[in-house]
Amino acid sequence: MQPAVYLFVLCLIAESWSLKCWDCRSDSDPKCADPFDNSTVPIKDCRQEPDLPHLPGVRPTMCRKIRQKVHGQWRYFRSCAYLGQPGIAGDERFCLMRTGTYNIFMEYCTCNSKDGCNTGALPSLNWPTLLFVSGLAIAVTWSSSFVL
Ligand SMILES: *[C@@H]1O[C@H](CO)[C@@H](O)[C@H](O)[C@H]1NC(C)=O
């Protein structure tokens, strides 16, 4: 290949790794909560984020938004995300939900479709997608029951 072509391909790869995410937590900035107000919240380039101490070499490739209800109080966190897949079954409109003990509820959303995608402004759901994803969830549960 020509050096110019190499350079072009390298730029494409570098570009695909560039992602910016909103970075805040609602306990220090109330604007981090929903509805999200980006006026004072910094946006971070995930390429500039350090490796996590417990995940050496793992780079953040997504944005995330976490919504937690602990003892009746909502907390929001937005940042770059290191692990997992964007969205659920590739659909960023869906988030992981967890209910724990002690009145704890957590919603975990990931995305990488565009810079600052962790606003949490959900586009309206449509029924075919909802049916498809719930069908997929059922199929996954059903097939994993044979593995266990
Ligand atoms: C911040 O929010 C406003 C209003 O929703 C939007 O027009 C603007 O593009 C956002 N800024 C960035 C950097 O995304």
Short mmCIF file of C-alpha atoms and ligand atoms in Angstrom, two decimals:
data_model
loop_
_atom_site.label_atom_id
_atom_site.label_comp_id
_atom_site.label_asym_id
_atom_site.label_seq_id
_atom_site.Cartn_x
_atom_site.Cartn_y
_atom_site.Cartn_z
CA MET A 1 0.00 0.00 0.00
CA GLN A 2 0.96 3.61 -0.55
CA PRO A 3 2.06 5.50 2.59
CA ALA A 4 -0.79 7.94 1.99
CA VAL A 5 -3.29 5.08 2.09
CA TYR A 6 -1.78 3.83 5.35
CA LEU A 7 -2.11 7.27 6.83
CA PHE A 8 -5.71 7.51 5.70
CA VAL A 9 -6.59 4.13 7.24
CA LEU A 10 -4.80 5.09 10.46
CA CYS A 11 -6.82 8.30 10.63
CA LEU A 12 -10.03 6.35 10.14
CA ILE A 13 -9.12 3.99 12.98
CA ALA A 14 -8.11 6.90 15.22
CA GLU A 15 -11.35 8.66 14.39
CA SER A 16 -13.43 5.63 15.27
CA TRP A 17 -11.79 5.57 18.70
CA SER A 18 -12.59 9.17 19.41
CA LEU A 19 -15.62 9.60 21.62
CA LYS A 20 -16.61 12.35 23.99
CA CYS A 21 -18.88 11.81 26.95
CA TRP A 22 -20.52 14.02 29.52
CA ASP A 23 -18.76 13.65 32.84
CA CYS A 24 -20.52 14.53 36.06
CA ARG A 25 -22.25 13.25 39.16
CA SER A 26 -25.40 14.69 40.60
CA ASP A 27 -24.15 14.83 44.18
CA SER A 28 -21.64 17.51 43.17
CA ASP A 29 -23.59 19.05 40.25
CA PRO A 30 -27.41 18.89 40.36
CA LYS A 31 -27.48 19.62 36.61
CA CYS A 32 -26.21 16.07 36.09
CA ALA A 33 -29.68 14.75 36.97
CA ASP A 34 -32.58 14.27 34.55
CA PRO A 35 -33.68 16.28 32.68
CA PHE A 36 -30.03 16.77 31.77
CA ASP A 37 -28.72 20.33 31.50
CA ASN A 38 -25.40 20.42 29.65
CA SER A 39 -24.70 24.12 30.31
CA THR A 40 -22.16 23.61 33.11
CA VAL A 41 -21.27 19.96 32.65
CA PRO A 42 -17.86 19.20 31.10
CA ILE A 43 -17.59 16.88 28.12
CA LYS A 44 -14.56 14.59 28.21
CA ASP A 45 -12.59 12.97 25.42
CA CYS A 46 -12.46 9.31 26.43
CA ARG A 47 -9.05 8.94 24.74
CA GLN A 48 -7.65 11.28 27.42
CA GLU A 49 -9.05 9.23 30.28
CA PRO A 50 -6.54 7.11 32.22
CA ASP A 51 -6.70 3.33 32.42
CA LEU A 52 -8.53 2.12 35.49
CA PRO A 53 -6.21 0.63 38.14
CA HIS A 54 -8.11 -2.67 38.12
CA LEU A 55 -8.44 -2.80 34.30
CA PRO A 56 -4.95 -2.13 32.92
CA GLY A 57 -4.92 -1.76 29.11
CA VAL A 58 -8.70 -1.55 28.82
CA ARG A 59 -9.74 1.66 27.05
CA PRO A 60 -13.06 3.42 27.37
CA THR A 61 -15.01 3.06 24.12
CA MET A 62 -18.50 4.07 25.25
CA CYS A 63 -20.37 6.60 27.31
CA ARG A 64 -22.52 5.64 30.22
CA LYS A 65 -25.25 7.03 32.36
CA ILE A 66 -26.13 5.51 35.70
CA ARG A 67 -29.29 6.33 37.58
CA GLN A 68 -29.50 5.01 41.12
CA LYS A 69 -32.12 5.24 43.77
CA VAL A 70 -30.58 4.69 47.18
CA HIS A 71 -32.75 5.11 50.27
CA GLY A 72 -35.33 7.02 48.26
CA GLN A 73 -32.82 9.43 46.74
CA TRP A 74 -31.91 9.58 43.07
CA ARG A 75 -28.27 9.85 42.05
CA TYR A 76 -26.94 10.29 38.54
CA PHE A 77 -23.51 9.54 37.13
CA ARG A 78 -22.29 10.21 33.60
CA SER A 79 -18.85 9.31 32.24
CA CYS A 80 -16.84 7.29 29.75
CA ALA A 81 -17.41 3.53 30.04
CA TYR A 82 -14.78 0.80 29.80
CA LEU A 83 -16.59 -2.52 29.69
CA GLY A 84 -19.57 -4.05 27.97
CA GLN A 85 -21.53 -3.40 24.80
CA PRO A 86 -23.38 -0.25 23.83
CA GLY A 87 -27.07 -0.55 24.64
CA ILE A 88 -28.89 -3.86 24.94
CA ALA A 89 -28.68 -6.12 21.90
CA GLY A 90 -27.10 -3.13 20.15
CA ASP A 91 -30.08 -0.90 20.84
CA GLU A 92 -29.01 2.15 22.83
CA ARG A 93 -32.55 3.01 23.83
CA PHE A 94 -32.50 0.16 26.32
CA CYS A 95 -30.72 0.10 29.65
CA LEU A 96 -29.88 -2.55 32.17
CA MET A 97 -32.11 -2.46 35.23
CA ARG A 98 -31.19 -3.91 38.59
CA THR A 99 -33.14 -3.94 41.79
CA GLY A 100 -31.21 -4.70 44.92
CA THR A 101 -31.92 -5.08 48.56
CA TYR A 102 -32.29 -2.09 50.91
CA ASN A 103 -34.52 -0.17 48.52
CA ILE A 104 -31.82 0.18 45.86
CA PHE A 105 -32.67 0.50 42.19
CA MET A 106 -30.13 0.97 39.41
CA GLU A 107 -30.37 1.73 35.72
CA TYR A 108 -27.20 1.43 33.63
CA CYS A 109 -27.14 2.81 30.08
CA THR A 110 -24.27 2.66 27.60
CA CYS A 111 -23.89 4.17 24.13
CA ASN A 112 -21.28 5.07 21.55
CA SER A 113 -23.37 6.30 18.64
CA LYS A 114 -22.22 9.90 18.97
CA ASP A 115 -20.28 12.35 21.12
CA GLY A 116 -22.17 13.19 24.30
CA CYS A 117 -24.71 10.41 23.75
CA ASN A 118 -25.05 9.86 27.52
CA THR A 119 -27.64 12.59 27.95
CA GLY A 120 -30.36 10.06 28.54
CA ALA A 121 -32.79 11.79 26.22
CA LEU A 122 -34.60 8.71 25.00
CA PRO A 123 -36.09 8.73 21.53
CA SER A 124 -39.60 7.30 21.57
CA LEU A 125 -39.84 3.54 21.56
CA ASN A 126 -41.53 1.77 18.77
CA TRP A 127 -43.37 -1.50 19.17
CA PRO A 128 -41.50 -3.64 16.62
CA THR A 129 -38.16 -2.93 18.35
CA LEU A 130 -39.64 -3.54 21.78
CA LEU A 131 -41.09 -6.87 20.65
CA PHE A 132 -37.85 -7.83 18.96
CA VAL A 133 -35.71 -7.08 22.03
CA SER A 134 -38.08 -8.79 24.49
CA GLY A 135 -38.22 -11.79 22.14
CA LEU A 136 -34.44 -11.85 22.09
CA ALA A 137 -34.30 -11.63 25.89
CA ILE A 138 -36.70 -14.55 26.17
CA ALA A 139 -34.72 -16.58 23.64
CA VAL A 140 -31.47 -15.92 25.52
CA THR A 141 -33.02 -16.93 28.85
CA TRP A 142 -34.59 -20.00 27.28
CA SER A 143 -31.41 -21.20 25.59
CA SER A 144 -29.21 -20.54 28.63
CA SER A 145 -31.49 -22.70 30.76
CA PHE A 146 -30.23 -25.70 28.75
CA VAL A 147 -26.62 -24.78 29.38
CA LEU A 148 -27.09 -24.65 33.14
C1 LIG B 1 -26.34 21.26 24.94
O1 LIG B 1 -27.75 21.25 24.92
C2 LIG B 1 -28.31 22.11 23.96
C3 LIG B 1 -29.82 22.12 24.16
O2 LIG B 1 -30.33 20.83 24.32
C4 LIG B 1 -27.92 21.63 22.56
O3 LIG B 1 -28.47 22.46 21.57
C5 LIG B 1 -26.40 21.63 22.46
O4 LIG B 1 -26.00 21.08 21.22
C6 LIG B 1 -25.77 20.83 23.59
N1 LIG B 1 -24.32 20.99 23.57
C7 LIG B 1 -23.51 20.01 23.20
C8 LIG B 1 -22.05 20.31 23.25
O5 LIG B 1 -23.91 18.89 22.90
#
